[in-house]
């Protein structure tokens, strides 16, 4: 059986095509990941702006309805963060694998904020302090 050079060169060209298509797939995958990351970041920014706006309303009105809406926005924000794997990985690497401790702290602060408003303690500085502390914790997660 005779093997010609033309059949050998054809066999050599096939793997190079696979490599090219693999690099195209990697490039597409990277572009897709970048687009998803950008979309997630934009959504988180919108949610964070809603939280800041509602936090200001809580400070200004000290209304229980506003406080519950504020809590709802924060819950939505945290759920989104937990569903975005890159954020959870980022948090784990920054704080040694304990991202849930920040979320527990935020929940505790939200509960004490609602209790503060329910007790009708109209001490604005305490309410402002709670809202500021919660937003600071959210900034830690966001960045």
C-alpha positions as a printed NumPy array, in Angstrom:
array([[  0.   ,   0.   ,   0.   ],
       [  1.39 ,   3.314,  -1.053],
       [  0.894,   6.5  ,   0.927],
       [  1.152,   9.665,  -1.039],
       [  2.268,  13.004,   0.308],
       [ -1.024,  14.605,  -0.616],
       [ -2.936,  12.296,   1.734],
       [ -0.528,  13.117,   4.572],
       [ -0.866,  16.852,   4.074],
       [ -4.657,  16.548,   4.143],
       [ -4.501,  14.783,   7.472],
       [ -2.27 ,  17.498,   8.914],
       [ -4.633,  20.28 ,   7.889],
       [ -7.654,  18.816,   9.671],
       [ -6.386,  19.356,  13.249],
       [ -5.486,  22.977,  12.487],
       [ -9.102,  23.649,  11.518],
       [-10.259,  22.203,  14.806],
       [ -7.862,  24.448,  16.678],
       [ -9.131,  27.496,  14.827],
       [-12.75 ,  26.633,  15.521],
       [-11.933,  25.982,  19.189],
       [-10.288,  29.398,  19.497],
       [-13.355,  30.95 ,  17.866],
       [-15.548,  29.146,  20.391],
       [-13.329,  30.344,  23.25 ],
       [-13.532,  33.873,  21.9  ],
       [-17.322,  33.666,  21.641],
       [-17.55 ,  32.194,  25.123],
       [-15.392,  34.998,  26.506],
       [-17.491,  37.627,  24.721],
       [-20.649,  36.033,  26.077],
       [-19.243,  36.012,  29.618],
       [-18.188,  39.655,  29.3  ],
       [-21.633,  40.669,  28.043],
       [-23.331,  38.758,  30.875],
       [-21.001,  40.314,  33.44 ],
       [-21.738,  43.792,  32.062],
       [-25.496,  43.14 ,  32.099],
       [-25.349,  41.831,  35.676],
       [-23.344,  44.843,  36.787],
       [-25.817,  47.262,  35.163],
       [-28.752,  45.507,  36.821],
       [-27.027,  45.632,  40.209],
       [-26.324,  49.34 ,  39.735],
       [-30.015,  49.992,  39.001],
       [-31.076,  48.022,  42.071],
       [-28.502,  49.803,  44.211],
       [-29.785,  53.197,  43.041],
       [-33.343,  52.148,  43.969],
       [-32.077,  51.151,  47.418],
       [-30.326,  54.489,  47.911],
       [-33.452,  56.396,  46.841],
       [-35.695,  54.345,  49.125],
       [-33.184,  54.703,  51.971],
       [-33.406,  58.475,  51.639],
       [-37.197,  58.198,  51.769],
       [-36.948,  56.106,  54.955],
       [-34.736,  58.763,  56.529],
       [-37.014,  61.619,  55.463],
       [-40.396,  60.076,  56.324],
       [-39.549,  57.374,  58.896],
       [-42.57 ,  55.573,  57.501],
       [-42.952,  51.829,  58.117],
       [-44.24 ,  51.241,  54.572],
       [-41.099,  52.869,  53.153],
       [-38.96 ,  50.729,  55.478],
       [-40.619,  47.528,  54.243],
       [-40.157,  48.597,  50.623],
       [-36.522,  49.363,  51.426],
       [-36.17 ,  45.88 ,  52.896],
       [-37.825,  44.378,  49.791],
       [-35.365,  46.129,  47.465],
       [-32.43 ,  44.924,  49.528],
       [-33.773,  41.372,  49.468],
       [-34.072,  41.552,  45.676],
       [-30.531,  42.922,  45.45 ],
       [-29.071,  40.198,  47.67 ],
       [-30.905,  37.435,  45.804],
       [-29.508,  38.733,  42.543],
       [-25.992,  38.912,  43.991],
       [-26.235,  35.336,  45.234],
       [-27.47 ,  34.162,  41.835],
       [-24.499,  35.799,  40.076],
       [-21.688,  33.342,  40.612],
       [-18.955,  35.841,  39.877],
       [-20.024,  37.997,  42.801],
       [-20.105,  35.083,  45.195],
       [-16.618,  34.033,  44.061],
       [-15.413,  37.602,  44.437],
       [-16.823,  37.81 ,  47.949],
       [-15.348,  34.458,  48.903],
       [-11.898,  35.461,  47.785],
       [-12.027,  38.832,  49.531],
       [-13.315,  37.639,  52.904],
       [-12.078,  34.091,  53.158],
       [-15.172,  32.273,  51.949],
       [-17.831,  33.814,  54.213],
       [-20.107,  35.99 ,  52.027],
       [-23.181,  34.947,  53.983],
       [-21.953,  36.634,  57.151],
       [-22.352,  40.024,  55.454],
       [-25.859,  39.106,  54.343],
       [-26.732,  38.034,  57.894],
       [-25.42 ,  41.363,  59.168],
       [-27.531,  43.239,  56.617],
       [-30.621,  41.276,  57.68 ],
       [-29.94 ,  42.053,  61.348],
       [-29.522,  45.751,  60.565],
       [-32.754,  45.781,  58.54 ],
       [-34.644,  44.136,  61.394],
       [-33.339,  46.656,  63.896],
       [-34.239,  49.503,  61.51 ],
       [-37.824,  48.28 ,  61.242],
       [-38.026,  47.838,  65.029],
       [-36.682,  51.347,  65.506],
       [-39.399,  52.782,  63.283],
       [-42.115,  50.576,  64.81 ],
       [-41.21 ,  51.725,  68.323],
       [-41.813,  55.22 ,  67.014],
       [-38.409,  56.317,  68.137],
       [-38.187,  59.284,  65.864],
       [-34.536,  59.877,  66.533],
       [-33.464,  60.747,  63.042],
       [-29.784,  60.163,  63.706],
       [-30.394,  56.519,  64.648],
       [-32.445,  55.937,  61.496],
       [-29.845,  57.7  ,  59.349],
       [-27.106,  55.637,  60.993],
       [-28.913,  52.349,  60.27 ],
       [-29.6  ,  53.261,  56.635],
       [-25.987,  54.386,  56.162],
       [-24.621,  51.206,  57.738],
       [-26.816,  49.001,  55.522],
       [-25.796,  50.891,  52.393],
       [-22.148,  50.611,  53.406],
       [-22.482,  46.835,  53.69 ],
       [-24.153,  46.722,  50.276],
       [-21.293,  48.741,  48.815],
       [-18.877,  46.141,  50.228],
       [-20.767,  43.438,  48.339],
       [-21.199,  45.534,  45.192],
       [-17.519,  46.308,  44.663]])
